[in-house]
Amino acid sequence: GGCDPYFQSILYWLDENLQVQKKTVYDYKKKVKKIRHFKKDERFVDLDCSSHNLLVRGDVKLIFYDKDRYNADDKMMHVWFHTGFIENNYLCFEKSVIDKACKDKEHKKFDANFKLEIFLHRVDAEIDVNGITAVDDVGGD
């Protein structure tokens, strides 16, 4: 049992024609040498990307996957947030508001008290979404 988790960060914005644009700007799997396996009884998973220069702005979607050795990676859950509404550089999502995880009513994949915590730090520089290099989209929607 257990999982081999990683995540992707996707930014969304409206272009000058008010069309929704998106760009996958980060893939944890491509930044680490090896994705760590976490056993089912471990109390928490830490996907530290503080040294990866991950910059986000505006509408952000984080998609979490379970890396599969032989088949396509499984999408475990995803969350949305907007950087304009973050207070104290911290976000906490309870299981009940995490897409896909909230449907696990029997707690087979996610503990009843499961939560996702995101620790950020503010960057004063303006982030030009068009200037951020996209990574190859592995399994977007």
CSV table of N, CA and C in Angstrom, one decimal:
chain,number,residue,atom,x,y,z
A,1,GLY,N,0.8,-1.2,0.0
A,1,GLY,CA,0.0,0.0,0.0
A,1,GLY,C,0.9,1.3,0.0
A,2,GLY,N,0.2,2.4,0.0
A,2,GLY,CA,0.9,3.7,0.0
A,2,GLY,C,0.8,4.3,-1.4
A,3,CYS,N,1.6,5.3,-1.6
A,3,CYS,CA,1.6,6.0,-2.9
A,3,CYS,C,2.9,6.7,-3.1
A,4,ASP,N,3.1,7.1,-4.4
A,4,ASP,CA,4.2,7.8,-4.9
A,4,ASP,C,3.8,9.2,-5.4
A,5,PRO,N,3.5,10.1,-4.5
A,5,PRO,CA,2.9,11.4,-5.0
A,5,PRO,C,3.8,12.4,-5.6
A,6,TYR,N,3.2,13.1,-6.5
A,6,TYR,CA,3.8,14.3,-7.1
A,6,TYR,C,2.7,15.2,-7.6
A,7,PHE,N,3.1,16.5,-7.9
A,7,PHE,CA,2.0,17.4,-8.4
A,7,PHE,C,2.5,18.3,-9.5
A,8,GLN,N,1.5,18.8,-10.2
A,8,GLN,CA,1.7,19.8,-11.3
A,8,GLN,C,1.0,21.1,-10.9
A,9,SER,N,1.6,22.2,-11.3
A,9,SER,CA,1.0,23.5,-11.1
A,9,SER,C,0.6,24.1,-12.4
A,10,ILE,N,-0.7,24.5,-12.5
A,10,ILE,CA,-1.2,25.1,-13.8
A,10,ILE,C,-1.8,26.4,-13.5
A,11,LEU,N,-1.3,27.4,-14.3
A,11,LEU,CA,-1.9,28.8,-14.1
A,11,LEU,C,-2.9,29.0,-15.2
A,12,TYR,N,-4.0,29.7,-14.8
A,12,TYR,CA,-5.1,30.1,-15.7
A,12,TYR,C,-5.2,31.6,-15.7
A,13,TRP,N,-5.5,32.2,-16.9
A,13,TRP,CA,-5.8,33.6,-17.0
A,13,TRP,C,-6.6,33.9,-18.3
A,14,LEU,N,-7.2,35.1,-18.3
A,14,LEU,CA,-7.9,35.5,-19.5
A,14,LEU,C,-7.0,36.3,-20.4
A,15,ASP,N,-7.0,36.0,-21.7
A,15,ASP,CA,-6.2,36.8,-22.6
A,15,ASP,C,-7.0,38.1,-23.0
A,16,GLU,N,-6.4,38.8,-23.9
A,16,GLU,CA,-7.0,40.1,-24.3
A,16,GLU,C,-8.4,39.9,-25.0
A,17,ASN,N,-8.7,38.7,-25.5
A,17,ASN,CA,-10.0,38.4,-26.1
A,17,ASN,C,-10.9,37.7,-25.1
A,18,LEU,N,-10.5,37.7,-23.9
A,18,LEU,CA,-11.3,37.1,-22.8
A,18,LEU,C,-11.5,35.6,-23.0
A,19,GLN,N,-10.5,35.0,-23.6
A,19,GLN,CA,-10.4,33.5,-23.7
A,19,GLN,C,-9.6,33.0,-22.6
A,20,VAL,N,-10.0,31.9,-21.9
A,20,VAL,CA,-9.2,31.3,-20.9
A,20,VAL,C,-8.0,30.6,-21.4
A,21,GLN,N,-6.9,31.0,-20.9
A,21,GLN,CA,-5.6,30.4,-21.3
A,21,GLN,C,-5.1,29.6,-20.1
A,22,LYS,N,-4.3,28.6,-20.3
A,22,LYS,CA,-3.7,27.8,-19.2
A,22,LYS,C,-2.3,27.4,-19.6
A,23,LYS,N,-1.4,27.3,-18.6
A,23,LYS,CA,-0.1,26.9,-18.9
A,23,LYS,C,0.4,26.0,-17.7
A,24,THR,N,0.9,24.8,-17.9
A,24,THR,CA,1.5,24.0,-16.9
A,24,THR,C,2.9,24.6,-16.6
A,25,VAL,N,3.1,25.1,-15.5
A,25,VAL,CA,4.4,25.8,-15.2
A,25,VAL,C,5.3,25.0,-14.3
A,26,TYR,N,4.8,23.9,-13.8
A,26,TYR,CA,5.7,23.2,-12.8
A,26,TYR,C,5.2,21.7,-12.8
A,27,ASP,N,6.2,20.8,-12.7
A,27,ASP,CA,6.0,19.4,-12.6
A,27,ASP,C,7.0,18.8,-11.6
A,28,TYR,N,6.5,18.5,-10.4
A,28,TYR,CA,7.4,18.0,-9.3
A,28,TYR,C,8.2,16.8,-9.8
A,29,LYS,N,7.6,15.9,-10.6
A,29,LYS,CA,8.2,14.7,-11.0
A,29,LYS,C,9.5,15.0,-11.9
A,30,LYS,N,9.5,16.1,-12.6
A,30,LYS,CA,10.6,16.5,-13.4
A,30,LYS,C,11.7,17.2,-12.6
A,31,LYS,N,11.4,17.6,-11.4
A,31,LYS,CA,12.4,18.4,-10.6
A,31,LYS,C,13.1,17.6,-9.6
A,32,VAL,N,12.6,16.4,-9.3
A,32,VAL,CA,13.3,15.5,-8.3
A,32,VAL,C,13.9,14.3,-9.0
A,33,LYS,N,15.0,13.8,-8.3
A,33,LYS,CA,15.7,12.7,-8.9
A,33,LYS,C,14.8,11.4,-8.8
A,34,LYS,N,14.1,11.2,-7.7
A,34,LYS,CA,13.3,10.1,-7.5
A,34,LYS,C,12.1,10.5,-6.7
A,35,ILE,N,10.9,10.0,-7.1
A,35,ILE,CA,9.7,10.3,-6.3
A,35,ILE,C,9.7,9.3,-5.1
A,36,ARG,N,9.5,9.8,-3.9
A,36,ARG,CA,9.6,9.0,-2.7
A,36,ARG,C,8.3,8.2,-2.6
A,37,HIS,N,8.4,7.0,-2.2
A,37,HIS,CA,7.2,6.1,-1.8
A,37,HIS,C,6.8,6.4,-0.4
A,38,PHE,N,5.6,6.7,-0.1
A,38,PHE,CA,5.1,6.9,1.2
A,38,PHE,C,4.2,5.7,1.6
A,39,LYS,N,4.4,5.1,2.7
A,39,LYS,CA,3.6,4.0,3.2
A,39,LYS,C,2.3,4.6,3.7
A,40,LYS,N,1.3,3.7,3.7
A,40,LYS,CA,-0.1,4.1,4.1
A,40,LYS,C,-0.1,4.6,5.6
A,41,ASP,N,0.8,4.0,6.4
A,41,ASP,CA,0.7,4.4,7.9
A,41,ASP,C,1.5,5.7,8.2
A,42,GLU,N,2.2,6.3,7.2
A,42,GLU,CA,2.9,7.5,7.5
A,42,GLU,C,2.0,8.6,7.7
A,43,ARG,N,2.2,9.5,8.7
A,43,ARG,CA,1.2,10.5,9.1
A,43,ARG,C,1.2,11.7,8.1
A,44,PHE,N,2.3,12.0,7.4
A,44,PHE,CA,2.2,13.1,6.5
A,44,PHE,C,3.2,12.9,5.3
A,45,VAL,N,2.9,13.6,4.2
A,45,VAL,CA,3.7,13.6,3.0
A,45,VAL,C,4.2,15.0,2.9
A,46,ASP,N,5.5,15.1,2.7
A,46,ASP,CA,6.1,16.5,2.4
A,46,ASP,C,6.7,16.5,1.0
A,47,LEU,N,6.1,17.3,0.2
A,47,LEU,CA,6.6,17.5,-1.2
A,47,LEU,C,7.3,18.9,-1.2
A,48,ASP,N,8.5,18.9,-0.7
A,48,ASP,CA,9.2,20.2,-0.6
A,48,ASP,C,9.7,20.7,-2.0
A,49,CYS,N,9.2,21.8,-2.4
A,49,CYS,CA,9.6,22.4,-3.7
A,49,CYS,C,10.2,23.8,-3.5
A,50,SER,N,10.7,24.1,-2.3
A,50,SER,CA,11.1,25.4,-1.9
A,50,SER,C,12.4,25.8,-2.7
A,51,SER,N,13.1,24.8,-3.2
A,51,SER,CA,14.4,25.2,-3.9
A,51,SER,C,14.2,25.0,-5.4
A,52,HIS,N,12.9,24.9,-5.9
A,52,HIS,CA,12.6,24.6,-7.3
A,52,HIS,C,12.2,25.9,-8.1
A,53,ASN,N,12.2,27.1,-7.4
A,53,ASN,CA,11.8,28.3,-8.1
A,53,ASN,C,10.4,28.2,-8.7
A,54,LEU,N,9.5,27.6,-8.0
A,54,LEU,CA,8.1,27.6,-8.4
A,54,LEU,C,7.4,28.9,-8.1
A,55,LEU,N,7.0,29.6,-9.2
A,55,LEU,CA,6.3,30.9,-9.0
A,55,LEU,C,4.9,30.7,-9.6
A,56,VAL,N,3.9,31.2,-8.8
A,56,VAL,CA,2.5,31.2,-9.2
A,56,VAL,C,1.9,32.5,-9.0
A,57,ARG,N,0.8,32.8,-9.8
A,57,ARG,CA,0.2,34.1,-9.7
A,57,ARG,C,-1.3,33.9,-10.2
A,58,GLY,N,-2.2,34.5,-9.6
A,58,GLY,CA,-3.6,34.5,-10.0
A,58,GLY,C,-4.3,33.2,-9.8
A,59,ASP,N,-5.0,32.7,-10.7
A,59,ASP,CA,-5.7,31.4,-10.6
A,59,ASP,C,-4.8,30.3,-10.8
A,60,VAL,N,-4.7,29.4,-9.8
A,60,VAL,CA,-3.8,28.3,-9.8
A,60,VAL,C,-4.5,27.0,-9.5
A,61,LYS,N,-4.2,26.0,-10.3
A,61,LYS,CA,-4.7,24.6,-10.0
A,61,LYS,C,-3.5,23.7,-9.7
A,62,LEU,N,-3.6,23.0,-8.6
A,62,LEU,CA,-2.6,22.0,-8.3
A,62,LEU,C,-3.2,20.6,-8.5
A,63,ILE,N,-2.6,19.8,-9.3
A,63,ILE,CA,-3.1,18.5,-9.5
A,63,ILE,C,-2.1,17.5,-8.9
A,64,PHE,N,-2.6,16.6,-8.1
A,64,PHE,CA,-1.8,15.6,-7.4
A,64,PHE,C,-2.0,14.2,-8.0
A,65,TYR,N,-0.9,13.6,-8.3
A,65,TYR,CA,-0.9,12.2,-9.0
A,65,TYR,C,-0.2,11.2,-8.1
A,66,ASP,N,-0.5,10.0,-8.3
A,66,ASP,CA,0.2,8.8,-7.8
A,66,ASP,C,1.0,8.2,-8.9
A,67,LYS,N,2.3,8.3,-8.9
A,67,LYS,CA,3.1,7.7,-10.0
A,67,LYS,C,3.0,6.2,-10.0
A,68,ASP,N,2.7,5.7,-11.2
A,68,ASP,CA,2.5,4.3,-11.3
A,68,ASP,C,3.7,3.7,-12.2
A,69,ARG,N,4.3,2.7,-11.7
A,69,ARG,CA,5.5,2.1,-12.4
A,69,ARG,C,5.1,1.6,-13.8
A,70,TYR,N,3.9,0.9,-13.9
A,70,TYR,CA,3.6,0.2,-15.2
A,70,TYR,C,2.5,0.9,-16.0
A,71,ASN,N,1.6,1.5,-15.4
A,71,ASN,CA,0.5,2.1,-16.1
A,71,ASN,C,0.5,3.6,-16.0
A,72,ALA,N,-0.5,4.3,-16.6
A,72,ALA,CA,-0.6,5.7,-16.5
A,72,ALA,C,-0.8,6.1,-15.0
A,73,ASP,N,-0.2,7.3,-14.7
A,73,ASP,CA,-0.2,7.8,-13.3
A,73,ASP,C,-1.7,8.1,-13.0
A,74,ASP,N,-2.1,7.8,-11.7
A,74,ASP,CA,-3.4,8.0,-11.2
A,74,ASP,C,-3.6,9.4,-10.7
A,75,LYS,N,-4.6,10.1,-11.1
A,75,LYS,CA,-4.9,11.5,-10.6
A,75,LYS,C,-5.6,11.2,-9.2
A,76,MET,N,-5.0,11.8,-8.2
A,76,MET,CA,-5.5,11.5,-6.8
A,76,MET,C,-6.5,12.6,-6.4
A,77,MET,N,-6.2,13.9,-6.7
A,77,MET,CA,-7.0,15.0,-6.2
A,77,MET,C,-6.5,16.3,-6.9
A,78,HIS,N,-7.3,17.4,-6.8
A,78,HIS,CA,-6.8,18.7,-7.2
A,78,HIS,C,-7.5,19.8,-6.4
A,79,VAL,N,-6.8,20.9,-6.3
A,79,VAL,CA,-7.3,22.1,-5.6
A,79,VAL,C,-7.1,23.3,-6.5
A,80,TRP,N,-8.0,24.3,-6.3
A,80,TRP,CA,-7.8,25.6,-7.0
A,80,TRP,C,-7.6,26.7,-5.9
A,81,PHE,N,-6.9,27.7,-6.2
A,81,PHE,CA,-6.8,28.9,-5.3
A,81,PHE,C,-6.4,30.1,-6.2
A,82,HIS,N,-6.6,31.3,-5.6
A,82,HIS,CA,-6.2,32.5,-6.3
A,82,HIS,C,-5.2,33.2,-5.3
A,83,THR,N,-4.1,33.5,-5.8
A,83,THR,CA,-3.0,34.1,-5.0
A,83,THR,C,-3.4,35.4,-4.3
A,84,GLY,N,-4.4,36.1,-4.9
A,84,GLY,CA,-4.9,37.4,-4.3
A,84,GLY,C,-5.6,37.2,-3.0
A,85,PHE,N,-6.0,36.0,-2.6
A,85,PHE,CA,-6.8,35.7,-1.4
A,85,PHE,C,-6.0,35.0,-0.4
A,86,ILE,N,-4.7,34.9,-0.5
A,86,ILE,CA,-3.9,34.1,0.5
A,86,ILE,C,-3.5,35.1,1.6
A,87,GLU,N,-3.7,34.6,2.8
A,87,GLU,CA,-3.3,35.4,4.0
A,87,GLU,C,-2.2,34.6,4.7
A,88,ASN,N,-1.3,35.4,5.2
A,88,ASN,CA,-0.2,34.8,6.0
A,88,ASN,C,0.6,33.7,5.3
A,89,ASN,N,0.6,33.8,4.0
A,89,ASN,CA,1.4,32.8,3.2
A,89,ASN,C,1.1,31.4,3.4
A,90,TYR,N,-0.1,31.1,3.8
A,90,TYR,CA,-0.5,29.7,4.2
A,90,TYR,C,-1.9,29.4,3.7
A,91,LEU,N,-2.1,28.2,3.1
A,91,LEU,CA,-3.4,27.7,2.7
A,91,LEU,C,-3.6,26.3,3.4
A,92,CYS,N,-4.8,26.1,3.8
A,92,CYS,CA,-5.1,24.7,4.3
A,92,CYS,C,-6.4,24.3,3.7
A,93,PHE,N,-6.4,23.2,3.1
A,93,PHE,CA,-7.7,22.6,2.5
A,93,PHE,C,-8.0,21.4,3.2
A,94,GLU,N,-9.2,21.4,3.8
A,94,GLU,CA,-9.8,20.2,4.5
A,94,GLU,C,-10.2,19.2,3.4
A,95,LYS,N,-10.3,17.9,3.7
A,95,LYS,CA,-10.7,16.9,2.8
A,95,LYS,C,-12.0,17.2,2.1
A,96,SER,N,-13.0,17.8,2.8
A,96,SER,CA,-14.3,18.1,2.3
A,96,SER,C,-14.3,19.1,1.1
A,97,VAL,N,-13.2,19.8,0.9
A,97,VAL,CA,-13.2,20.8,-0.1
A,97,VAL,C,-12.2,20.5,-1.2
A,98,ILE,N,-11.6,19.3,-1.1
A,98,ILE,CA,-10.6,18.9,-2.1
A,98,ILE,C,-11.2,18.0,-3.2
A,99,ASP,N,-11.2,18.4,-4.4
A,99,ASP,CA,-11.8,17.7,-5.5
A,99,ASP,C,-11.2,16.3,-5.6
A,100,LYS,N,-12.1,15.3,-5.7
A,100,LYS,CA,-11.8,13.9,-5.7
A,100,LYS,C,-11.7,13.3,-4.3
A,101,ALA,N,-10.9,13.9,-3.5
A,101,ALA,CA,-10.7,13.4,-2.1
A,101,ALA,C,-12.1,13.5,-1.3
A,102,CYS,N,-12.8,14.5,-1.6
A,102,CYS,CA,-14.1,14.7,-0.8
A,102,CYS,C,-15.1,13.6,-1.2
A,103,LYS,N,-14.9,12.9,-2.3
A,103,LYS,CA,-15.8,11.8,-2.6
A,103,LYS,C,-15.5,10.5,-1.9
A,104,ASP,N,-14.4,10.4,-1.2
A,104,ASP,CA,-13.9,9.2,-0.5
A,104,ASP,C,-14.6,9.2,0.8
A,105,LYS,N,-15.9,8.9,0.8
A,105,LYS,CA,-16.7,8.9,2.1
A,105,LYS,C,-16.4,7.8,3.0
A,106,GLU,N,-15.9,6.7,2.4
A,106,GLU,CA,-15.5,5.5,3.3
A,106,GLU,C,-14.1,5.6,3.8
A,107,HIS,N,-13.3,6.6,3.4
A,107,HIS,CA,-12.0,6.8,3.9
A,107,HIS,C,-11.0,5.7,3.4
A,108,LYS,N,-11.2,5.2,2.2
A,108,LYS,CA,-10.4,4.1,1.7
A,108,LYS,C,-9.1,4.6,1.2
A,109,LYS,N,-9.1,5.8,0.6
A,109,LYS,CA,-7.8,6.4,0.0
A,109,LYS,C,-7.3,7.6,0.9
A,110,PHE,N,-8.2,8.3,1.5
A,110,PHE,CA,-7.8,9.5,2.3
A,110,PHE,C,-8.4,9.3,3.7
A,111,ASP,N,-7.5,9.5,4.7
A,111,ASP,CA,-7.9,9.5,6.1
A,111,ASP,C,-9.1,10.5,6.3
A,112,ALA,N,-9.9,10.2,7.3
A,112,ALA,CA,-11.1,11.1,7.6
A,112,ALA,C,-10.6,12.5,7.9
A,113,ASN,N,-9.4,12.6,8.5
A,113,ASN,CA,-8.9,13.9,8.9
A,113,ASN,C,-7.9,14.5,7.9
A,114,PHE,N,-7.9,13.9,6.7
A,114,PHE,CA,-6.9,14.4,5.7
A,114,PHE,C,-7.0,15.9,5.4
A,115,LYS,N,-5.9,16.5,5.2
A,115,LYS,CA,-5.9,17.9,4.8
A,115,LYS,C,-4.6,18.2,4.0
A,116,LEU,N,-4.7,19.2,3.2
A,116,LEU,CA,-3.6,19.6,2.3
A,116,LEU,C,-3.1,21.0,2.8
A,117,GLU,N,-1.9,21.1,3.2
A,117,GLU,CA,-1.3,22.4,3.7
A,117,GLU,C,-0.3,22.9,2.7
A,118,ILE,N,-0.4,24.2,2.3
A,118,ILE,CA,0.5,24.8,1.4
A,118,ILE,C,1.2,26.0,2.0
A,119,PHE,N,2.5,25.9,2.1
A,119,PHE,CA,3.3,27.0,2.7
A,119,PHE,C,3.9,27.8,1.5
A,120,LEU,N,3.7,29.1,1.5
A,120,LEU,CA,4.2,29.9,0.4
A,120,LEU,C,5.1,31.1,0.9
A,121,HIS,N,5.8,31.8,0.1
A,121,HIS,CA,6.3,33.0,0.5
A,121,HIS,C,6.1,34.0,-0.7
A,122,ARG,N,5.9,35.3,-0.3
A,122,ARG,CA,5.6,36.3,-1.2
A,122,ARG,C,6.9,36.7,-2.0
A,123,VAL,N,6.7,36.9,-3.3
A,123,VAL,CA,7.7,37.4,-4.2
A,123,VAL,C,7.3,38.8,-4.7
A,124,ASP,N,8.1,39.8,-4.5
A,124,ASP,CA,7.7,41.1,-4.8
A,124,ASP,C,7.7,41.4,-6.3
A,125,ALA,N,8.6,40.7,-7.0
A,125,ALA,CA,8.7,40.9,-8.5
A,125,ALA,C,7.4,40.5,-9.2
A,126,GLU,N,7.0,41.3,-10.2
A,126,GLU,CA,5.8,40.9,-11.0
A,126,GLU,C,6.1,39.7,-11.8
A,127,ILE,N,5.2,38.8,-11.9
A,127,ILE,CA,5.3,37.6,-12.6
A,127,ILE,C,4.6,37.7,-14.0
A,128,ASP,N,5.3,37.7,-15.1
A,128,ASP,CA,4.7,37.7,-16.4
A,128,ASP,C,4.3,36.3,-16.8
A,129,VAL,N,3.0,36.0,-16.8
A,129,VAL,CA,2.6,34.6,-17.1
A,129,VAL,C,3.1,34.2,-18.4
A,130,ASN,N,3.2,35.1,-19.4
A,130,ASN,CA,3.6,34.7,-20.7
A,130,ASN,C,5.1,34.4,-20.8
A,131,GLY,N,5.8,35.0,-19.8
A,131,GLY,CA,7.3,34.8,-19.7
A,131,GLY,C,7.7,33.5,-19.0
A,132,ILE,N,6.7,32.8,-18.4
A,132,ILE,CA,7.0,31.6,-17.7
A,132,ILE,C,7.1,30.4,-18.7
A,133,THR,N,8.1,29.7,-18.7
A,133,THR,CA,8.2,28.5,-19.6
A,133,THR,C,7.3,27.4,-19.2
A,134,ALA,N,6.6,26.9,-20.1
A,134,ALA,CA,5.7,25.8,-19.8
A,134,ALA,C,6.4,24.5,-19.8
A,135,VAL,N,6.0,23.5,-19.0
A,135,VAL,CA,6.6,22.2,-19.0
A,135,VAL,C,5.6,21.4,-19.9
A,136,ASP,N,6.1,20.3,-20.4
A,136,ASP,CA,5.2,19.4,-21.2
A,136,ASP,C,4.0,18.9,-20.4
A,137,ASP,N,2.8,19.1,-20.9
A,137,ASP,CA,1.6,18.7,-20.2
A,137,ASP,C,1.6,17.2,-20.1
A,138,VAL,N,1.5,16.6,-18.9
A,138,VAL,CA,1.6,15.1,-18.8
A,138,VAL,C,0.2,14.6,-18.8
A,139,GLY,N,-0.7,15.2,-18.0
A,139,GLY,CA,-2.0,14.6,-18.0
A,139,GLY,C,-3.1,15.6,-17.6
A,140,GLY,N,-3.0,16.8,-18.2
A,140,GLY,CA,-4.0,17.8,-17.9
A,140,GLY,C,-5.4,17.4,-18.2
A,141,ASP,N,-6.3,18.3,-18.0
A,141,ASP,CA,-7.7,17.9,-18.2
A,141,ASP,C,-8.0,18.0,-19.7
